[in-house]
């Protein structure tokens, strides 16, 4: 087997994702075309619905806020070689922590509630990921399976808590009491009138701060180095004296805490109460975002914007073109995961060969080029 | 509880276990061959939609079944292409399949049938009816045994019997045939299989396609046997319970059956116990709903036995390095 030279960095982080994204769009376009609709009109409706005016863009940013958190959650775990598929459950159960501090503090100013809600969401979401992390580290249970199971356990707990504990008497809908206006996070529209009364709120700034924080953590701290070492080669990191099980537990907790920030956005930023299923599969979108963004905060920012735009555009799509439902967006998202995540091997070797044609041949005495992604 | 209530609960148990069992055995083939499959849910959902759509249009249950299995097989082929040929991440492939199925079934359903994602209700001709086994009516009068035979064993649809028949067949294939030996070997040590001159790729594709076949049956069960038509996300996480059952059963066919029966029983119990008190305590239904997942986590953690999966699971086979 001939060894292929690794791709240039820009091709790896930019060209490949764009090719895969284009492919996902083309296949989705074929689906739209095959049911007798015009794919270009659909694309136009999505783009218009996502960026058309301040109102649309505000909602795009609101969705992106959630996807930044879940994307970061997946990415942080991925750097340590862990696949946290439980973002949904962690984001969901974190709402419990958020509402339990937000309701008692509801008459205090929001800038007091906000940090406490962040801590509570991070603590509960982090705890929900810590258990699978602990089980992986100490008992050897596969973190993917346990986090899947924890998604379902979280869903059961939340239904019970909302319906049996948090729902005030006399309210029919399964939801908690409302947070008083004082305790609510201000919407960005209050400062930037262009956004009107859309759901984008201060939590967006928290998301941007998390992006920076994760970047510093992963590439500029001792712990970040340790977790990347674990991700690349657990045997080596162990041999180098790092405690793999400790890193796994901390990374999973961090990952869950990041996913838990979705609850802050949803509960104190948008809905002002705890409702059922508010996560709306944002945890799974996070997988697509992290894959697309190559687990790098900058990539995640753009990927989250892209998916935020797709979700908001998809909502508008059904009003512009009757017959095309917003599930189209789920299809696009699935195809992005398929092409960038699972079928990455489709274009990489071809691209590597193509770049190999232009690259100078390695000198015979040079160390052999690293073989293409093999594991 | 008297016999009638017990029998009706057990009857519901069998019905609720069937899709779990089919999906669980489906996953067993794939995972025993070293391909992790968290896409059972998506394949079932896609199959349920395909089966209901074709059965509704053609008014023929067999064409519906064929379509369901066909959809599931092609989904499996796609997953195989990603996870086996392109050596992509098997878990991510599964996530993509689940999401693709959830999106496409709703999207196409709304577009084709314009009923908010539902397929038209099926006529009795276009779904599997309940079968009465020989002598079931005659024996119904016989106390206990006759009642058990006529109430519990007789009176299910064809797919239920197929599911329970698939257990001994799977056991036989896995432990008594050359194919089964190779299948198990390829999940434990693909290199050894390769060295013996047997194609790892071909074996894994065969396994994944069997998974597709069984998921197709499971999906068809939802829409054209138990239900009469497809509804949005009608598999409702059963694919993941099946996955849990597979782990709980330690990837073995006979324990898989008992685990699926246990999880099916919990489901039946949960429906029966809605808002009833046991010894003065109201057991929250959510606790029973979550029990299969909790049990699986506890087992995985090694607190009650130990579940160790096929050694080579999750890793694509690379012939040379």
XYZ file of C-alpha atoms in Angstrom:
696
model
C 0.000 0.000 0.000
C 1.486 3.267 -1.082
C 1.722 5.793 1.668
C -0.098 8.977 0.925
C 1.201 12.248 2.228
C -1.104 14.035 4.631
C -3.061 16.918 3.201
C -1.849 20.472 3.587
C -3.424 21.999 6.650
C -5.677 24.410 4.799
C -7.041 21.610 2.649
C -7.708 19.479 5.677
C -9.557 22.092 7.682
C -11.186 24.039 4.871
C -11.318 22.245 1.535
C -12.479 18.826 2.752
C -15.336 20.112 4.916
C -16.478 22.375 2.085
C -16.440 19.520 -0.426
C -18.363 17.330 1.999
C -20.822 20.101 2.764
C -21.337 20.729 -0.941
C -21.986 17.037 -1.435
C -24.539 17.037 1.401
C -26.282 19.986 -0.234
C -26.206 18.359 -3.673
C -27.724 15.129 -2.368
C -30.377 17.099 -0.460
C -31.012 19.058 -3.647
C -31.557 15.822 -5.510
C -34.057 14.748 -2.862
C -35.918 18.051 -3.204
C -35.798 17.809 -6.987
C -37.045 14.229 -6.991
C -40.229 15.219 -5.201
C -40.891 17.840 -7.826
C -39.659 20.972 -6.059
C -37.038 23.427 -7.118
C -33.916 22.961 -4.980
C -32.576 26.422 -5.812
C -35.816 28.039 -4.708
C -35.598 26.006 -1.490
C -32.023 27.178 -0.913
C -33.063 30.761 -1.557
C -35.903 30.400 0.946
C -33.524 28.975 3.555
C -30.909 31.690 3.067
C -33.546 34.411 3.071
C -35.182 32.919 6.131
C -31.885 32.815 7.980
C -30.269 36.119 7.027
C -33.054 38.140 5.368
C -33.407 40.740 8.125
C -32.563 41.378 11.744
C -35.485 39.337 12.914
C -34.406 36.277 10.932
C -30.759 36.708 11.798
C -31.618 37.057 15.477
C -33.241 33.656 15.470
C -30.319 32.229 13.513
C -28.004 33.460 16.270
C -30.288 32.026 18.926
C -30.029 28.564 17.379
C -26.296 29.028 16.843
C -25.867 29.771 20.545
C -27.156 26.320 21.434
C -25.109 24.655 18.725
C -21.887 26.359 19.844
C -22.353 24.817 23.288
C -23.180 21.322 22.069
C -20.512 21.492 19.363
C -17.909 22.444 21.967
C -19.143 19.657 24.224
C -18.540 17.075 21.508
C -15.226 18.650 20.502
C -13.737 18.793 23.998
C -14.498 15.107 24.493
C -13.231 14.279 21.010
C -9.822 15.816 21.723
C -9.428 13.296 24.517
C -10.554 10.489 22.213
C -14.020 10.278 23.766
C -17.287 10.371 21.858
C -19.852 12.140 24.020
C -23.122 11.308 22.320
C -25.050 12.331 25.432
C -25.121 16.084 24.872
C -28.882 15.931 24.602
C -29.335 14.365 28.013
C -26.753 16.610 29.653
C -28.333 19.741 28.190
C -31.769 18.516 29.193
C -31.085 17.612 32.795
C -29.033 20.782 33.319
C -32.315 22.632 33.009
C -33.205 21.218 36.391
C -30.250 22.957 37.993
C -30.975 26.186 36.165
C -34.648 26.356 37.088
C -33.984 25.375 40.684
C -31.747 28.419 41.178
C -33.598 30.733 38.795
C -36.977 30.426 40.493
C -35.830 31.281 44.030
C -33.683 34.110 42.643
C -36.279 35.408 40.249
C -36.752 38.783 41.920
C -33.073 39.538 42.018
C -31.491 41.389 39.095
C -30.639 39.178 36.140
C -26.901 39.817 36.422
C -27.002 38.036 39.760
C -29.108 35.173 38.458
C -27.049 34.698 35.314
C -23.751 33.534 36.869
C -25.542 31.351 39.394
C -27.641 29.786 36.634
C -24.454 29.129 34.656
C -22.867 27.410 37.626
C -25.976 25.368 38.347
C -26.379 24.301 34.713
C -22.703 23.438 34.465
C -22.811 21.483 37.697
C -25.833 19.373 36.795
C -24.881 18.893 33.127
C -21.329 18.142 34.148
C -22.454 15.656 36.757
C -24.602 13.880 34.148
C -21.514 13.416 31.978
C -19.199 12.728 34.881
C -20.951 9.447 35.704
C -20.375 7.957 32.236
C -16.843 9.350 32.409
C -16.286 7.733 35.782
C -17.757 4.455 34.544
C -15.460 4.571 31.521
C -12.405 5.444 33.561
C -12.899 3.150 36.528
C -15.177 0.372 35.308
C -14.351 0.224 31.612
C -17.896 0.717 30.359
C -18.000 2.242 26.922
C -18.791 5.932 27.201
C -20.813 5.945 23.972
C -23.255 3.360 25.224
C -23.567 4.835 28.698
C -24.157 8.355 27.380
C -26.878 7.031 25.055
C -28.505 5.315 28.024
C -28.143 8.485 30.084
C -30.019 10.440 27.424
C -33.033 8.239 27.997
C -32.675 8.207 31.763
C -32.484 12.017 31.722
C -35.631 12.203 29.624
C -37.505 10.001 32.098
C -36.306 12.022 35.096
C -37.225 15.307 33.458
C -40.757 14.196 32.616
C -41.197 13.090 36.199
C -39.733 16.253 37.694
C -41.635 18.654 35.467
C -44.987 16.904 35.707
C -44.896 15.754 39.318
C -42.684 18.252 41.099
C -42.191 21.534 39.279
C -45.600 22.031 37.715
C -47.562 24.521 39.816
C -51.069 23.515 40.882
C -53.764 24.558 38.503
C -51.528 24.617 35.452
C -52.437 22.129 32.750
C -49.370 22.296 30.521
C -46.371 20.246 31.678
C -44.075 23.118 32.589
C -42.633 24.824 35.656
C -43.697 28.197 37.008
C -42.592 31.271 35.085
C -39.517 33.211 36.145
C -40.374 36.801 37.067
C -39.288 39.431 34.507
C -36.502 40.653 36.815
C -34.719 37.323 36.668
C -34.860 36.948 32.920
C -31.846 37.339 30.719
C -32.098 40.466 28.543
C -32.517 39.873 24.859
C -29.968 41.380 22.535
C -32.802 43.194 20.829
C -33.031 45.403 23.924
C -29.609 46.841 23.059
C -29.503 46.340 19.303
C -32.966 47.238 17.982
C -32.140 45.571 14.647
C -32.712 42.173 16.274
C -36.232 43.180 17.291
C -37.732 40.884 19.893
C -35.966 37.693 18.771
C -34.780 34.977 21.101
C -31.083 35.772 20.842
C -29.960 36.893 24.286
C -26.953 37.438 26.486
C -26.160 33.752 26.471
C -24.666 34.289 23.010
C -21.849 36.221 24.684
C -21.356 33.319 27.064
C -21.099 31.018 24.049
C -18.419 33.221 22.489
C -16.557 33.271 25.793
C -16.740 29.473 25.908
C -15.234 29.291 22.417
C -12.255 31.334 23.571
C -12.037 29.429 26.828
C -11.994 26.057 25.102
C -9.351 27.275 22.664
C -7.101 28.339 25.523
C -7.814 25.173 27.470
C -6.989 22.807 24.632
C -3.950 24.486 23.134
C -2.496 26.653 25.856
C -2.750 24.756 29.103
C -1.006 21.820 30.629
C -4.291 19.986 30.994
C -5.165 20.597 27.349
C -1.907 19.012 26.366
C -2.620 16.039 28.597
C -6.064 15.484 27.149
C -4.810 15.706 23.584
C -2.043 13.266 24.434
C -4.675 10.898 25.782
C -6.699 11.328 22.612
C -3.771 10.570 20.367
C -2.271 7.696 22.278
C -3.594 6.553 25.652
C -0.653 4.204 26.198
C 1.857 6.965 25.634
C 0.046 9.446 27.848
C -0.154 6.872 30.591
C 3.529 6.068 30.175
C 4.336 9.755 30.360
C 2.864 9.752 33.839
C -0.540 11.215 33.185
C -3.528 9.711 34.872
C -5.772 8.712 32.000
C -8.751 7.962 34.200
C -8.508 11.346 35.885
C -8.354 13.112 32.513
C -11.329 11.136 31.210
C -13.437 12.108 34.199
C -12.498 15.793 34.035
C -12.988 15.980 30.267
C -16.393 14.346 30.409
C -17.458 16.688 33.207
C -16.313 19.698 31.193
C -18.084 18.371 28.137
C -21.315 17.900 30.048
C -20.977 21.346 31.633
C -20.672 22.910 28.173
C -23.732 21.005 26.955
C -25.512 22.186 30.092
C -25.177 25.798 28.932
C -27.942 25.071 26.438
C -30.223 24.987 29.460
C -29.104 28.483 30.471
C -29.974 29.782 27.017
C -33.314 28.019 26.922
C -34.535 28.383 30.476
C -33.451 31.869 31.610
C -32.825 33.288 28.144
C -35.782 32.258 26.037
C -38.612 30.352 27.666
C -38.352 31.660 31.258
C -39.621 28.316 32.541
C -38.764 24.649 32.286
C -40.678 22.895 29.528
C -40.374 19.368 28.174
C -37.985 18.534 25.343
C -36.583 22.034 25.048
C -33.252 20.652 23.863
C -34.847 19.637 20.556
C -31.923 17.406 19.577
C -29.374 20.215 19.833
C -27.037 17.623 21.303
C -27.051 15.684 18.079
C -26.592 18.829 16.004
C -23.489 19.344 18.131
C -22.007 16.192 16.631
C -22.451 17.618 13.135
C -21.072 20.979 14.269
C -17.973 19.452 15.846
C -17.314 17.245 12.826
C -17.793 20.106 10.417
C -15.702 22.459 12.532
C -12.907 19.935 12.894
C -13.174 20.188 16.694
C -11.617 23.648 16.574
C -13.412 26.605 18.201
C -13.128 28.729 15.059
C -14.524 25.920 12.935
C -17.233 25.304 15.511
C -18.246 28.970 15.437
C -18.770 28.857 11.684
C -20.377 25.423 11.706
C -22.755 26.511 14.479
C -23.664 29.582 12.443
C -24.259 27.372 9.427
C -26.536 25.009 11.324
C -28.236 27.866 13.127
C -28.965 29.357 9.716
C -30.205 26.008 8.437
C -32.553 25.581 11.388
C -33.940 29.087 11.221
C -34.094 28.968 7.409
C -35.780 25.582 7.618
C -38.477 27.046 9.866
C -39.185 29.737 7.290
C -38.941 27.279 4.399
C -42.286 25.695 5.104
C -44.026 29.060 4.889
C -42.311 30.095 1.667
C -42.681 26.795 -0.175
C -45.643 24.818 1.114
C -44.860 21.134 0.957
C -41.215 21.493 1.925
C -41.065 20.876 5.648
C -38.314 21.847 8.050
C -37.284 18.209 8.294
C -35.310 18.926 5.142
C -32.798 20.498 7.490
C -32.503 17.292 9.511
C -31.747 15.473 6.259
C -29.027 17.971 5.342
C -27.586 17.679 8.836
C -27.585 13.869 8.649
C -25.821 14.008 5.303
C -23.215 16.392 6.707
C -22.540 13.938 9.530
C -22.443 11.069 7.050
C -20.075 12.728 4.604
C -17.789 14.627 6.972
C -17.828 12.065 9.739
C -18.394 8.571 8.495
C -17.534 8.739 4.812
C -14.579 11.020 5.143
C -12.532 8.337 3.440
C -14.344 9.036 0.202
C -12.488 12.160 -0.839
C -9.421 12.244 1.379
C -7.334 9.672 -0.532
C -8.245 11.269 -3.861
C -7.346 14.714 -2.586
C -4.131 13.411 -1.121
C -3.213 11.899 -4.461
C -4.076 15.151 -6.179
C -1.932 17.189 -3.823
C 0.773 14.546 -4.100
C 1.089 15.348 -7.811
C 2.072 18.915 -7.077
C 4.159 18.299 -3.992
C 7.870 17.614 -4.376
C 8.750 13.965 -3.858
C 10.154 13.286 -0.383
C 13.909 12.862 -0.241
C 14.932 9.237 0.119
C 16.667 9.889 3.409
C 13.830 11.932 4.817
C 11.673 10.230 7.379
C 8.799 8.471 5.630
C 5.657 10.503 5.311
C 3.048 9.547 7.816
C 0.604 7.125 6.281
C -2.876 8.370 5.629
C -5.272 8.118 8.516
C -5.059 4.559 9.669
C -5.979 3.183 12.969
C -53.929 -10.701 40.036
C -55.913 -13.455 38.428
C -54.885 -15.522 35.441
C -56.693 -13.355 32.916
C -54.785 -10.237 33.920
C -51.507 -12.106 34.070
C -52.133 -13.598 30.650
C -53.063 -10.289 29.098
C -49.953 -8.652 30.568
C -47.780 -11.472 29.249
C -49.561 -11.271 25.920
C -48.663 -7.597 25.729
C -45.135 -8.526 26.787
C -44.759 -10.787 23.768
C -46.103 -8.134 21.445
C -43.859 -5.435 22.876
C -40.809 -7.702 22.914
C -41.066 -8.639 19.256
C -39.557 -5.530 17.658
C -36.927 -5.424 20.422
C -36.010 -9.020 19.747
C -35.776 -8.582 15.976
C -33.669 -5.456 16.354
C -31.565 -7.024 19.084
C -30.760 -10.081 16.951
C -30.103 -7.708 14.064
C -27.533 -5.876 16.117
C -26.096 -9.179 17.282
C -25.014 -10.190 13.774
C -23.405 -6.873 13.036
C -21.671 -6.448 16.373
C -20.510 -10.047 16.526
C -18.797 -9.351 13.203
C -17.055 -6.320 14.679
C -19.275 -3.547 13.367
C -20.865 -1.485 16.126
C -24.337 -0.494 15.141
C -26.071 2.346 16.914
C -28.165 2.849 13.785
C -30.685 0.106 14.570
C -33.253 2.748 15.401
C -32.832 4.527 12.083
C -33.022 1.358 10.040
C -36.211 0.309 11.807
C -37.756 3.719 11.333
C -36.875 3.796 7.639
C -38.228 0.267 7.205
C -41.436 1.114 9.054
C -41.987 4.018 6.706
C -41.120 2.079 3.550
C -43.380 -0.797 4.547
C -46.340 1.414 5.427
C -45.958 3.596 2.344
C -45.863 0.690 -0.086
C -48.546 -1.292 1.740
C -50.824 1.750 1.645
C -50.271 2.374 -2.042
C -50.388 -1.230 -3.274
C -52.798 -2.505 -0.653
C -50.594 -5.561 -0.376
C -48.965 -6.518 2.900
C -46.251 -8.625 1.274
C -45.133 -5.853 -1.029
C -45.084 -3.641 2.036
C -42.889 -6.084 3.918
C -40.619 -6.385 0.900
C -40.309 -2.615 0.683
C -39.564 -2.311 4.382
C -36.836 -4.912 4.207
C -35.534 -3.358 0.992
C -35.261 0.090 2.554
C -33.540 -1.322 5.606
C -31.130 -3.357 3.458
C -30.126 -0.341 1.415
C -29.623 1.664 4.593
C -27.417 -1.134 5.862
C -25.484 -1.119 2.609
C -24.873 2.604 3.020
C -23.747 2.087 6.583
C -21.525 -0.767 5.421
C -19.983 1.393 2.722
C -19.141 4.030 5.312
C -18.042 1.770 8.145
C -16.444 -1.140 6.280
C -15.199 0.019 2.885
C -14.388 3.632 3.688
C -13.284 2.706 7.215
C -15.260 5.570 8.657
C -16.216 5.827 12.297
C -18.911 3.193 12.879
C -20.577 5.154 15.651
C -20.815 8.317 13.612
C -22.199 6.312 10.700
C -24.911 5.059 13.042
C -25.733 8.568 14.243
C -25.988 9.736 10.632
C -28.292 6.849 9.714
C -30.597 7.581 12.657
C -30.816 11.227 11.773
C -31.258 10.566 8.065
C -34.108 8.184 8.765
C -35.813 10.590 11.166
C -35.557 13.461 8.679
C -36.364 11.645 5.454
C -39.338 9.649 6.724
C -41.069 12.770 8.024
C -40.070 14.877 5.040
C -41.189 12.354 2.428
C -44.248 11.400 4.457
C -45.511 14.969 4.534
C -44.734 15.413 0.876
C -46.235 12.156 -0.395
C -49.289 11.664 1.754
C -49.991 15.196 3.024
C -51.179 13.929 6.406
C -48.600 15.627 8.581
C -46.142 12.766 8.197
C -48.576 9.918 8.716
C -49.178 7.356 6.011
C -52.805 6.539 5.182
C -54.438 4.042 7.544
C -54.061 0.507 6.279
C -56.908 -1.831 5.433
C -56.903 -5.332 6.965
C -55.546 -6.667 3.644
C -52.506 -4.489 3.797
C -51.307 -5.432 7.251
C -50.456 -8.615 9.111
C -53.472 -9.836 10.994
C -53.391 -12.005 14.082
C -53.084 -15.708 13.369
C -54.982 -18.372 15.223
C -52.775 -21.400 15.749
C -54.269 -24.865 15.189
C -56.651 -26.042 17.930
C -56.379 -22.735 19.778
C -60.138 -22.303 19.845
C -60.757 -25.905 20.825
C -58.261 -25.754 23.680
C -59.408 -22.399 25.001
C -61.763 -24.186 27.404
C -59.024 -26.241 29.015
C -58.016 -24.529 32.269
C -54.581 -22.926 32.547
C -52.641 -24.788 29.841
C -55.364 -24.390 27.258
C -55.821 -20.764 28.207
C -52.107 -20.148 27.999
C -51.992 -21.746 24.565
C -54.970 -19.933 23.145
C -54.434 -16.559 24.795
C -50.704 -16.258 25.008
C -49.139 -18.396 22.314
C -51.817 -18.216 19.668
C -53.277 -15.049 18.247
C -50.186 -13.057 17.286
C -49.183 -11.866 13.876
C -46.690 -13.630 11.637
C -43.759 -11.365 12.515
C -44.035 -12.296 16.197
C -43.518 -15.949 15.373
C -40.689 -15.099 12.977
C -38.968 -13.119 15.706
C -39.050 -15.951 18.214
C -38.097 -18.480 15.520
C -35.112 -16.303 14.676
C -33.643 -17.022 18.114
C -32.879 -20.747 17.637
C -31.922 -20.066 14.030
C -29.460 -17.407 15.119
C -28.094 -19.699 17.801
C -27.617 -22.455 15.218
C -26.040 -20.145 12.647
C -23.736 -18.617 15.214
C -22.537 -21.732 16.990
C -23.076 -24.619 14.590
C -22.198 -23.354 11.142
C -18.964 -22.442 9.429
C -20.365 -19.012 8.651
C -21.146 -18.450 12.309
C -17.666 -19.451 13.414
C -16.138 -17.065 10.911
C -18.562 -14.344 11.914
C -17.585 -14.629 15.547
C -13.913 -14.832 14.624
C -14.046 -11.697 12.524
C -15.409 -9.781 15.457
C -12.719 -11.042 17.802
C -9.659 -11.257 15.601
C -10.100 -10.198 11.999
C -6.403 -10.633 11.283
C -6.646 -14.341 11.996
C -9.621 -14.653 9.682
C -7.771 -12.757 7.001
C -4.714 -14.954 7.410
C -6.903 -17.991 6.867
C -7.728 -16.595 3.456
C -11.244 -15.503 4.254
C -12.375 -12.038 3.267
C -12.998 -9.875 6.328
C -14.767 -7.285 4.194
C -17.170 -9.797 2.625
C -17.993 -11.364 5.989
C -18.698 -8.011 7.571
C -20.912 -6.987 4.672
C -22.872 -10.229 5.014
C -23.324 -9.583 8.708
C -24.428 -5.997 8.158
C -26.928 -7.099 5.512
C -28.433 -9.691 7.862
C -28.748 -6.837 10.343
C -30.581 -4.892 7.659
C -32.934 -7.780 6.967
C -33.887 -8.201 10.613
C -34.239 -4.452 11.175
C -36.518 -4.421 8.147
C -38.762 -7.014 9.774
C -38.701 -5.067 13.045
C -39.655 -1.865 11.267
C -42.430 -3.576 9.336
C -43.752 -4.901 12.631
C -44.296 -1.351 13.853
C -46.177 -0.028 10.855
C -47.915 -2.932 9.120
C -48.388 -5.499 11.885
C -48.782 -3.862 15.284
C -49.927 -0.523 13.931
C -51.786 0.249 10.779
C -49.717 2.933 9.182
C -46.610 4.970 9.851
C -46.471 7.825 12.335
C -43.637 10.262 12.973
C -40.799 8.690 14.909
C -42.959 5.649 15.635
C -40.030 3.484 16.741
C -39.619 5.911 19.677
C -36.191 4.824 20.851
C -36.888 1.093 20.700
C -33.720 0.679 18.640
C -31.729 1.907 21.615
C -33.547 -0.375 24.038
C -32.676 -3.213 21.655
C -29.065 -2.071 21.773
C -29.249 -2.060 25.551
C -30.760 -5.545 25.468
C -27.956 -6.752 23.228
C -25.363 -5.582 25.728
C -27.389 -6.901 28.647
C -27.519 -10.292 26.898
C -23.766 -10.138 26.365
C -24.193 -10.504 22.602
C -25.720 -14.001 22.868
C -28.948 -15.037 21.116
C -30.815 -16.930 23.836
C -30.090 -14.425 26.607
C -31.071 -11.781 24.054
C -34.530 -13.313 23.889
C -34.936 -13.332 27.653
C -33.630 -9.788 27.969
C -36.027 -8.566 25.293
C -38.858 -10.363 27.075
C -37.829 -8.690 30.329
C -37.676 -5.246 28.732
C -40.951 -5.944 26.938
C -42.477 -6.977 30.250
C -41.324 -3.743 31.874
C -42.978 -1.887 29.032
C -46.223 -3.843 29.433
C -46.104 -3.336 33.179
C -45.559 0.375 32.733
C -48.702 0.611 30.597
C -50.703 -1.448 33.076
C -49.429 0.380 36.147
C -50.375 3.863 34.918
C -51.462 5.626 38.086
C -52.057 2.561 40.185
C -50.744 2.144 43.692
C -48.602 -0.740 44.764
C -48.582 -1.187 48.542
C -49.756 2.384 48.858
C -46.849 3.813 46.886
C -47.329 5.193 43.414
C -44.466 3.960 41.310
C -43.728 6.651 38.743
C -44.118 5.185 35.252
C -40.970 7.032 34.278
C -39.007 4.886 36.714
C -40.153 1.746 34.952
C -39.525 3.325 31.574
C -35.962 4.151 32.546
C -35.300 0.768 34.134
C -33.949 -0.996 30.986
C -31.392 1.776 30.524
C -30.452 1.823 34.204
C -30.060 -1.956 34.293
C -27.837 -1.815 31.215
C -25.621 0.864 32.714
C -25.327 -1.089 35.939
C -24.398 -4.214 34.019
C -21.925 -2.339 31.844
C -20.327 -0.980 34.966
C -19.667 -4.518 36.030
C -21.733 -4.375 39.195
C -23.862 -7.343 38.155
C -21.706 -9.508 35.935
C -19.635 -8.053 33.177
C -20.521 -7.255 29.595
C -17.519 -7.411 27.325
C -18.222 -6.904 23.662
C -16.483 -8.450 20.673
C -12.836 -7.431 20.885
C -12.421 -6.062 17.382
C -15.709 -4.187 17.534
C -15.722 -0.605 16.389
C -12.527 -0.765 14.371
C -12.423 -0.969 10.597
C -10.111 -3.671 9.324
C -7.011 -2.527 7.514
C -5.269 -5.292 5.657
C -1.785 -3.811 5.586
C 0.035 -1.245 7.588
